[in-house]
């Protein structure tokens, strides 16, 4: 992009009005513009159109001297500088008569690693979403390091812009610009910010993490890695502990810090009894409810209705959570929890991991889809998303793995695998692990009592599984014992172990021998 184009882009993004409107003003603008409706309790319900989730195949990174040797191109789409410049010019032309809603925000609660970000969007509710989810700094007269331009009405030209479809998320890390077009899904804004931090921070020795985090009364920090549907948000929202954040964090020389100023919680089957803090947040003024069915004429959200999508979401500020951290910062983690929802019924509800095992499973990033959630899925389907967030990880997974392993060993963090999936058989035969059992096991892990238990080795994966935990039925701790057909369990365990081994072959040349040896024994 020429200097003239860069100046034009900066002018378009920064132009008033309106700029840095309050949440109330953005809420009012969204209603006046017909972008959403007010629901009982005061939240704003919106629909995102055809895109009810992210579009990872439509995400691109500009290949240049800053990225060429540092991006994992096997899993990230390249875009030339020329193609990005054509895209930027066409997007600018498209928005010539469109008023932008601009918010000057920040990513990162730690001032030492905070990045100022300007979000400019054509939708008032997208600006409200960004204001809810990112950090709201006290001062806004600071030049942004990152600019995110979000224009859902703009459609990319696959031929002219050298992209896959009319939807595009184009990231220029060197110039600090992200262009989003062709999608109304606001989560692309949040994940664009996360992707930028995931590229920037490792070079500074800071570990970016797709995890939730909380801290106990004694200062003991726990982080929870996990893919969607594994319980990352639910399990970190513990009324006995202070919530640091529910999704994205950094781990620096000073400890853990939240990237965000809000939460983005799934709402399908949301229960006021099982998840009271999250449910209460959906009743707050200016919370954004994405693709949640609203019953008429009561205007009450129906969280059990998946007509629009299984991926309904609530975007709300952290300060509506009674036990949320005021600083978004805490010390070094004492416990690291890797969450999975194993639909094969093989994984134990909790297992202690060595640092090498933790890195093996961090790089694997395993969970499972179940039959009926997608067309053609008739039995459990393994999903491996490296680092528990492959679409947001620009660098090679081994780079994140080495950094995490160094931090685990330096700070002597205890690592755990927790299965929130199925027991007594696979999906369709067994049943979902009761959330009360998961919470009891986590409590024992985090308060230190589980470390004193006796453990035995699980034969297929080599996990150290506790023999007994107070308040939990002993049989549940060993998955094989919950199956009526023990031979079927053995076959299923070998099958899943083989999937792990097949997936991990792409990392074999990039990891240390002890990590490679930490894989399943029966693969």
XYZ file of C-alpha atoms in Angstrom:
523
model
C 0.000 0.000 0.000
C 1.389 3.423 -0.906
C 1.804 6.143 1.678
C -1.157 7.954 0.104
C -3.342 4.849 0.540
C -2.165 4.390 4.100
C -3.047 8.021 4.899
C -6.459 7.620 3.267
C -7.160 4.473 5.230
C -6.145 6.120 8.489
C -8.394 9.089 7.717
C -11.382 6.867 6.952
C -10.926 4.868 10.141
C -10.404 7.822 12.458
C -13.073 10.126 11.102
C -15.891 11.287 13.383
C -18.759 11.109 14.045
C -19.485 9.094 16.075
C -16.456 8.033 18.082
C -16.125 6.319 21.476
C -19.835 6.398 22.162
C -20.941 5.014 25.514
C -22.576 1.612 25.815
C -25.956 3.295 26.339
C -25.548 5.418 23.192
C -24.493 2.427 21.102
C -27.415 0.422 22.472
C -29.819 3.189 21.534
C -28.285 3.546 18.060
C -28.580 -0.186 17.434
C -32.277 -0.119 18.353
C -32.991 2.987 16.258
C -31.234 1.431 13.252
C -33.197 -1.810 13.587
C -30.071 -3.864 14.274
C -31.600 -5.666 17.252
C -34.374 -5.792 19.836
C -34.515 -5.246 23.589
C -35.308 -8.373 25.568
C -36.581 -8.870 29.108
C -33.849 -7.849 31.519
C -32.350 -5.212 29.214
C -30.055 -7.133 26.890
C -29.834 -6.511 23.149
C -30.751 -9.502 20.968
C -29.237 -9.539 17.470
C -28.917 -11.926 14.547
C -25.735 -12.325 12.534
C -27.274 -13.591 9.300
C -25.802 -16.461 7.327
C -22.652 -16.570 9.463
C -23.433 -17.814 12.964
C -19.814 -18.696 13.690
C -16.278 -17.942 12.589
C -15.035 -18.525 9.028
C -11.475 -19.828 9.565
C -11.044 -20.848 5.926
C -11.571 -17.212 4.927
C -8.860 -15.817 7.183
C -5.596 -14.615 5.603
C -2.235 -13.291 6.766
C -0.119 -11.006 4.609
C 3.174 -12.696 3.743
C 6.049 -10.234 4.055
C 9.420 -9.905 5.763
C 7.732 -9.722 9.179
C 5.781 -12.960 8.761
C 7.498 -15.104 6.126
C 9.735 -17.040 8.526
C 7.469 -16.878 11.573
C 3.981 -17.953 10.459
C 2.922 -21.597 10.299
C 1.826 -21.519 6.669
C 0.707 -25.137 6.753
C -2.334 -23.973 8.713
C -2.623 -20.296 7.721
C -3.657 -18.803 4.386
C -1.203 -16.494 2.632
C -2.183 -13.162 1.123
C 0.122 -11.020 -0.963
C 0.682 -7.386 -0.119
C -0.784 -6.373 -3.478
C -3.962 -8.381 -2.848
C -4.342 -6.780 0.597
C -3.910 -3.308 -0.886
C -6.574 -3.983 -3.536
C -8.883 -5.275 -0.823
C -8.253 -2.215 1.361
C -8.848 0.202 -1.523
C -12.100 -1.484 -2.496
C -13.324 -1.646 1.097
C -12.569 2.086 1.500
C -14.499 2.864 -1.659
C -17.438 0.763 -0.450
C -17.602 2.665 2.845
C -17.308 6.161 1.398
C -20.832 7.082 2.508
C -21.107 4.737 5.484
C -20.720 6.228 9.005
C -18.291 4.259 11.131
C -18.826 3.552 14.817
C -15.327 3.765 16.261
C -14.122 2.535 19.642
C -10.600 3.101 20.978
C -9.944 0.097 23.178
C -7.084 -2.111 24.349
C -6.020 -5.744 24.439
C -4.338 -6.886 27.640
C -4.790 -5.963 31.298
C -1.030 -5.851 31.903
C 0.265 -2.362 30.966
C 3.655 -3.847 30.084
C 2.137 -5.874 27.268
C -1.033 -3.971 26.451
C -1.847 -3.169 22.825
C -4.099 -0.245 21.923
C -6.672 -1.174 19.283
C -9.117 0.898 17.267
C -12.244 -0.921 16.123
C -14.236 0.770 13.362
C -17.437 -0.837 12.153
C -20.567 0.033 10.230
C -22.843 -1.594 12.851
C -23.590 0.036 16.187
C -24.065 -3.360 17.845
C -20.653 -4.551 16.596
C -19.126 -1.501 18.267
C -21.045 -2.350 21.465
C -19.808 -5.934 21.205
C -16.199 -4.751 20.895
C -16.659 -2.356 23.807
C -18.061 -5.182 25.947
C -15.358 -7.701 25.057
C -12.122 -5.711 24.940
C -10.419 -3.624 27.628
C -11.891 -0.154 28.060
C -8.928 2.116 28.860
C -9.259 5.264 30.951
C -7.690 7.361 28.208
C -8.455 7.064 24.495
C -6.136 9.707 23.040
C -3.443 7.119 22.295
C -2.496 6.118 18.764
C -3.549 2.518 18.105
C -1.022 -0.198 17.335
C -3.788 -2.307 15.772
C -6.754 -1.165 13.691
C -9.672 -3.503 12.967
C -12.029 -2.401 10.194
C -15.245 -4.390 10.216
C -17.660 -3.969 7.302
C -20.194 -6.829 7.089
C -21.880 -5.338 4.000
C -18.662 -5.446 1.965
C -18.249 -8.563 -0.151
C -14.823 -9.577 -1.374
C -14.253 -10.501 -5.027
C -12.542 -13.915 -5.026
C -10.806 -13.226 -8.340
C -9.771 -9.619 -7.769
C -8.738 -10.115 -4.148
C -7.372 -13.641 -4.518
C -9.572 -15.090 -1.774
C -11.838 -18.114 -1.408
C -15.226 -16.426 -1.095
C -17.033 -13.134 -0.503
C -16.150 -13.408 3.186
C -12.687 -12.254 4.203
C -10.636 -11.645 7.340
C -7.305 -10.214 6.189
C -4.500 -9.576 8.694
C -1.508 -7.325 7.990
C 0.621 -7.786 11.101
C 3.438 -5.450 10.024
C 1.145 -2.454 9.554
C -1.272 -3.502 12.289
C -4.450 -3.625 10.178
C -7.208 -6.236 10.014
C -9.968 -6.018 7.396
C -13.209 -7.951 7.955
C -15.908 -8.191 5.308
C -18.827 -10.343 4.251
C -19.773 -11.630 7.715
C -22.024 -10.278 10.451
C -20.528 -12.570 13.094
C -18.986 -10.210 15.658
C -16.733 -12.924 17.075
C -14.389 -12.259 14.143
C -13.463 -8.929 15.800
C -12.526 -10.604 19.057
C -10.557 -13.375 17.394
C -8.725 -10.938 15.115
C -7.416 -9.208 18.234
C -6.437 -12.567 19.743
C -4.653 -13.639 16.553
C -2.592 -10.445 16.570
C -1.511 -11.048 20.180
C -0.690 -14.679 19.391
C 1.743 -13.469 16.742
C 3.204 -10.591 18.730
C 3.768 -11.945 22.238
C 5.911 -15.106 21.829
C 8.777 -12.986 20.457
C 8.671 -11.155 23.811
C 8.742 -14.373 25.836
C 5.042 -14.088 26.746
C 2.748 -17.088 26.285
C -0.627 -16.256 24.686
C -3.291 -18.778 25.687
C -6.809 -19.740 24.599
C -7.913 -20.395 28.162
C -10.042 -19.179 31.017
C -8.492 -18.358 34.383
C -9.458 -17.833 37.997
C -7.744 -17.404 41.341
C -8.539 -18.735 44.802
C -8.660 -16.809 48.092
C -5.067 -17.828 48.784
C -3.784 -16.477 45.487
C -3.616 -19.861 43.758
C -4.171 -19.321 40.030
C -5.739 -21.929 37.749
C -5.990 -21.792 33.962
C -8.372 -23.866 31.847
C -7.535 -24.731 28.244
C -10.386 -26.097 26.158
C -12.241 -25.960 22.880
C -15.843 -24.837 22.520
C -18.272 -26.987 24.475
C -15.739 -28.424 26.934
C -16.685 -26.186 29.867
C -13.966 -23.534 29.761
C -16.317 -20.675 30.626
C -18.645 -22.651 32.892
C -15.949 -24.215 35.068
C -13.942 -21.031 35.535
C -17.103 -19.248 36.771
C -16.727 -20.618 40.294
C -18.367 -18.468 43.002
C -15.654 -19.524 45.465
C -12.886 -18.148 43.247
C -12.234 -14.834 41.521
C -12.697 -14.912 37.760
C -9.765 -13.401 35.858
C -11.293 -14.057 32.440
C -13.129 -16.680 30.415
C -11.235 -17.012 27.146
C -7.903 -15.351 26.315
C -4.877 -14.683 28.509
C -1.162 -14.064 28.509
C 1.438 -15.579 30.847
C 4.365 -13.231 31.341
C 7.270 -12.903 33.735
C 4.831 -11.309 36.199
C 2.024 -13.876 35.983
C -1.283 -14.260 34.156
C -3.219 -11.366 32.624
C -6.519 -11.214 30.785
C -6.529 -9.985 27.192
C -10.150 -8.906 27.478
C -12.580 -6.846 29.485
C -15.583 -9.096 28.997
C -16.893 -12.611 28.427
C -18.323 -14.338 25.356
C -20.306 -17.263 26.733
C -22.260 -19.932 24.874
C -25.940 -19.819 25.764
C -27.409 -23.058 24.409
C -29.236 -24.817 27.274
C -27.970 -22.167 29.682
C -29.298 -22.919 33.147
C -29.765 -20.465 36.042
C -29.063 -23.359 38.401
C -25.922 -24.894 36.839
C -24.492 -21.587 35.546
C -26.005 -18.832 37.689
C -23.364 -16.154 37.055
C -23.528 -16.487 33.274
C -27.317 -16.659 33.268
C -27.515 -13.529 35.412
C -25.194 -11.713 32.988
C -27.665 -12.323 30.154
C -30.205 -10.241 32.081
C -28.003 -7.139 32.256
C -28.410 -3.938 30.290
C -26.217 -3.745 27.157
C -25.308 -7.428 27.171
C -25.372 -8.556 23.539
C -27.219 -11.816 22.838
C -26.113 -13.219 19.493
C -28.480 -15.551 17.643
C -30.579 -16.333 20.706
C -34.250 -17.070 20.047
C -36.555 -14.589 21.775
C -40.047 -15.830 22.632
C -42.953 -13.599 21.661
C -44.774 -11.763 23.080
C -42.867 -12.050 26.376
C -39.512 -10.943 24.881
C -37.831 -13.550 27.080
C -34.724 -15.291 25.640
C -35.191 -19.018 25.072
C -31.778 -20.562 25.612
C -33.068 -24.081 24.904
C -34.109 -23.227 21.344
C -31.359 -23.969 18.801
C -33.413 -22.914 15.776
C -30.940 -20.174 14.839
C -27.776 -22.036 15.860
C -26.187 -24.161 18.569
C -23.645 -21.339 18.832
C -25.815 -18.690 20.493
C -23.660 -16.341 22.560
C -23.793 -13.668 25.240
C -21.221 -10.862 25.168
C -21.032 -8.945 28.436
C -18.570 -6.916 30.449
C -16.661 -8.606 33.235
C -17.926 -6.176 35.830
C -21.399 -7.758 35.743
C -19.845 -10.882 37.294
C -19.893 -10.402 41.048
C -16.635 -12.256 41.672
C -14.692 -10.964 38.657
C -11.193 -9.573 39.103
C -10.951 -5.792 39.165
C -7.459 -5.851 37.652
C -7.566 -8.782 35.208
C -4.192 -9.892 36.594
C -2.886 -12.520 38.994
C 0.246 -14.498 39.783
C 1.717 -17.581 38.156
C -0.577 -20.609 37.729
C -0.406 -23.324 40.351
C -2.705 -25.603 38.333
C -3.185 -26.022 34.590
C -6.301 -27.850 33.433
C -6.705 -29.273 29.920
C -10.403 -29.793 29.176
C -11.870 -32.234 26.681
C -15.384 -33.469 25.947
C -14.603 -37.046 24.925
C -17.641 -38.515 23.158
C -15.904 -41.887 22.810
C -16.265 -42.530 26.557
C -12.574 -43.399 26.957
C -10.938 -40.494 28.781
C -11.021 -40.464 32.605
C -12.910 -37.638 34.345
C -9.590 -36.425 35.754
C -5.957 -37.461 35.379
C -2.674 -36.009 36.593
C -0.233 -35.145 33.808
C 3.517 -34.788 33.717
C 4.825 -31.627 31.977
C 5.632 -33.710 28.884
C 2.133 -35.241 28.849
C 0.639 -31.773 29.254
C 2.528 -30.484 26.212
C 1.553 -33.567 24.183
C -2.112 -32.961 24.897
C -1.760 -29.196 24.514
C -0.363 -29.709 21.019
C -3.053 -32.305 20.284
C -5.946 -30.073 21.406
C -8.465 -32.915 21.461
C -12.216 -32.894 21.865
C -15.009 -34.704 19.991
C -18.085 -33.922 17.951
C -21.144 -36.061 18.500
C -23.622 -37.662 16.137
C -26.352 -35.355 14.920
C -24.506 -32.056 15.359
C -23.386 -31.967 11.727
C -24.704 -33.536 8.557
C -23.062 -36.892 7.926
C -21.766 -37.338 11.475
C -23.313 -40.631 12.598
C -20.843 -41.535 15.339
C -18.392 -39.635 17.566
C -15.827 -37.704 15.539
C -12.435 -36.703 16.959
C -11.439 -33.042 16.634
C -7.821 -31.982 17.073
C -7.236 -28.220 17.246
C -3.624 -27.681 18.212
C -2.956 -25.443 21.227
C -6.731 -25.577 21.808
C -7.138 -22.836 19.215
C -5.525 -23.633 15.855
C -7.427 -20.950 13.862
C -5.938 -18.201 16.072
C -2.335 -19.467 16.253
C -0.212 -17.879 13.512
C 3.068 -19.379 14.689
C 4.089 -23.036 14.611
C 2.442 -24.961 17.482
C 5.831 -26.244 18.672
C 6.852 -22.650 19.421
C 3.896 -22.208 21.771
C 4.506 -25.685 23.210
C 8.135 -24.969 24.068
C 7.220 -21.669 25.709
C 4.446 -23.265 27.764
C 6.672 -26.156 28.853
C 9.355 -23.709 30.012
C 6.830 -21.805 32.100
C 5.292 -24.965 33.578
C 8.678 -26.244 34.707
C 9.941 -22.856 35.922
C 6.872 -22.268 38.099
C 6.227 -25.926 38.966
C 2.614 -25.875 37.877
C 0.604 -29.080 38.334
C -1.185 -30.202 35.175
C -4.488 -32.057 34.898
C -6.617 -33.529 32.128
C -10.378 -33.217 32.784
C -12.980 -34.982 30.644
C -16.390 -33.299 30.663
C -17.658 -35.721 27.996
C -19.141 -39.189 28.164
C -18.864 -42.084 30.588
C -20.404 -45.581 30.630
C -20.062 -45.827 26.859
C -19.772 -43.526 23.860
C -22.312 -40.878 22.913
C -25.628 -42.615 22.331
C -24.849 -45.380 24.825
C -23.317 -43.724 27.869
C -24.180 -40.392 29.477
C -22.532 -37.019 29.937
C -20.292 -36.653 32.961
C -22.386 -34.941 35.663
C -21.219 -31.368 36.149
C -21.365 -31.883 39.913
C -18.761 -34.653 39.584
C -16.519 -32.464 37.444
C -16.753 -29.602 39.928
C -15.943 -31.927 42.856
C -12.880 -33.293 41.072
C -11.690 -29.825 40.107
C -12.146 -28.578 43.651
C -9.979 -31.418 44.938
C -7.324 -30.637 42.324
C -7.269 -26.906 42.978
C -7.283 -27.074 46.784
C -4.324 -29.468 46.720
C -6.059 -32.458 48.313
C -6.086 -34.513 45.103
C -2.292 -34.345 44.907
C -2.213 -36.449 48.094
C -4.348 -39.241 46.628
C -3.079 -42.616 45.439
C -2.891 -42.943 41.656
C -2.678 -45.815 39.183
C -1.687 -45.796 35.519
C -4.442 -45.930 32.910
C -3.202 -48.575 30.424
C -4.165 -47.047 27.058
C -2.865 -43.495 27.538
C -0.603 -43.839 30.570
C -2.472 -41.222 32.599
C -2.124 -41.171 36.387
C -5.724 -41.675 37.553
C -6.759 -41.246 41.221
C -8.029 -44.372 42.956
C -10.511 -42.477 45.133
C -11.802 -38.930 45.587
C -14.118 -37.885 48.394
C -17.691 -37.395 47.232
C -17.193 -39.098 43.852
C -18.293 -42.630 43.014
C -15.067 -44.624 42.680
C -16.216 -46.473 39.561
C -16.491 -43.180 37.652
C -12.756 -42.530 38.026
C -11.836 -45.490 35.799
C -13.804 -45.306 32.520
C -13.473 -49.028 31.736
C -15.332 -49.859 34.943
C -18.339 -47.811 33.815
C -18.802 -49.817 30.595
C -21.013 -52.917 30.609
C -19.015 -54.319 27.686
C -15.352 -54.203 28.752
C -14.099 -55.606 25.427
C -15.911 -52.812 23.585
C -14.190 -50.287 25.818
C -10.774 -51.791 25.040
C -11.469 -51.545 21.298
C -12.640 -47.956 21.650
C -9.551 -46.994 23.673
C -7.211 -48.441 21.045
C -9.175 -46.643 18.317
C -8.922 -43.251 20.027
C -5.256 -43.759 20.905
C -4.578 -44.434 17.240
C -6.286 -41.179 16.278
C -3.998 -39.299 18.666
C -0.917 -40.958 17.201
C -1.986 -40.264 13.616
C -2.652 -36.603 14.403
C 0.647 -36.116 16.253
C 2.854 -37.355 13.406
C 2.930 -33.831 11.983
C 4.714 -32.638 15.144
C 7.183 -35.508 15.575
C 10.205 -33.683 14.146
C 9.494 -30.504 16.115
C 9.152 -31.741 19.709
C 11.511 -33.145 22.298
C 11.785 -36.901 22.794
C 10.041 -36.856 26.167
C 7.007 -35.111 24.658
C 6.815 -37.619 21.828
C 7.087 -40.474 24.332
C 4.198 -39.009 26.363
C 1.622 -40.142 23.814
C -0.768 -43.106 24.089
C 0.703 -46.508 24.841
C -1.730 -48.522 22.727
C -1.571 -46.515 19.506
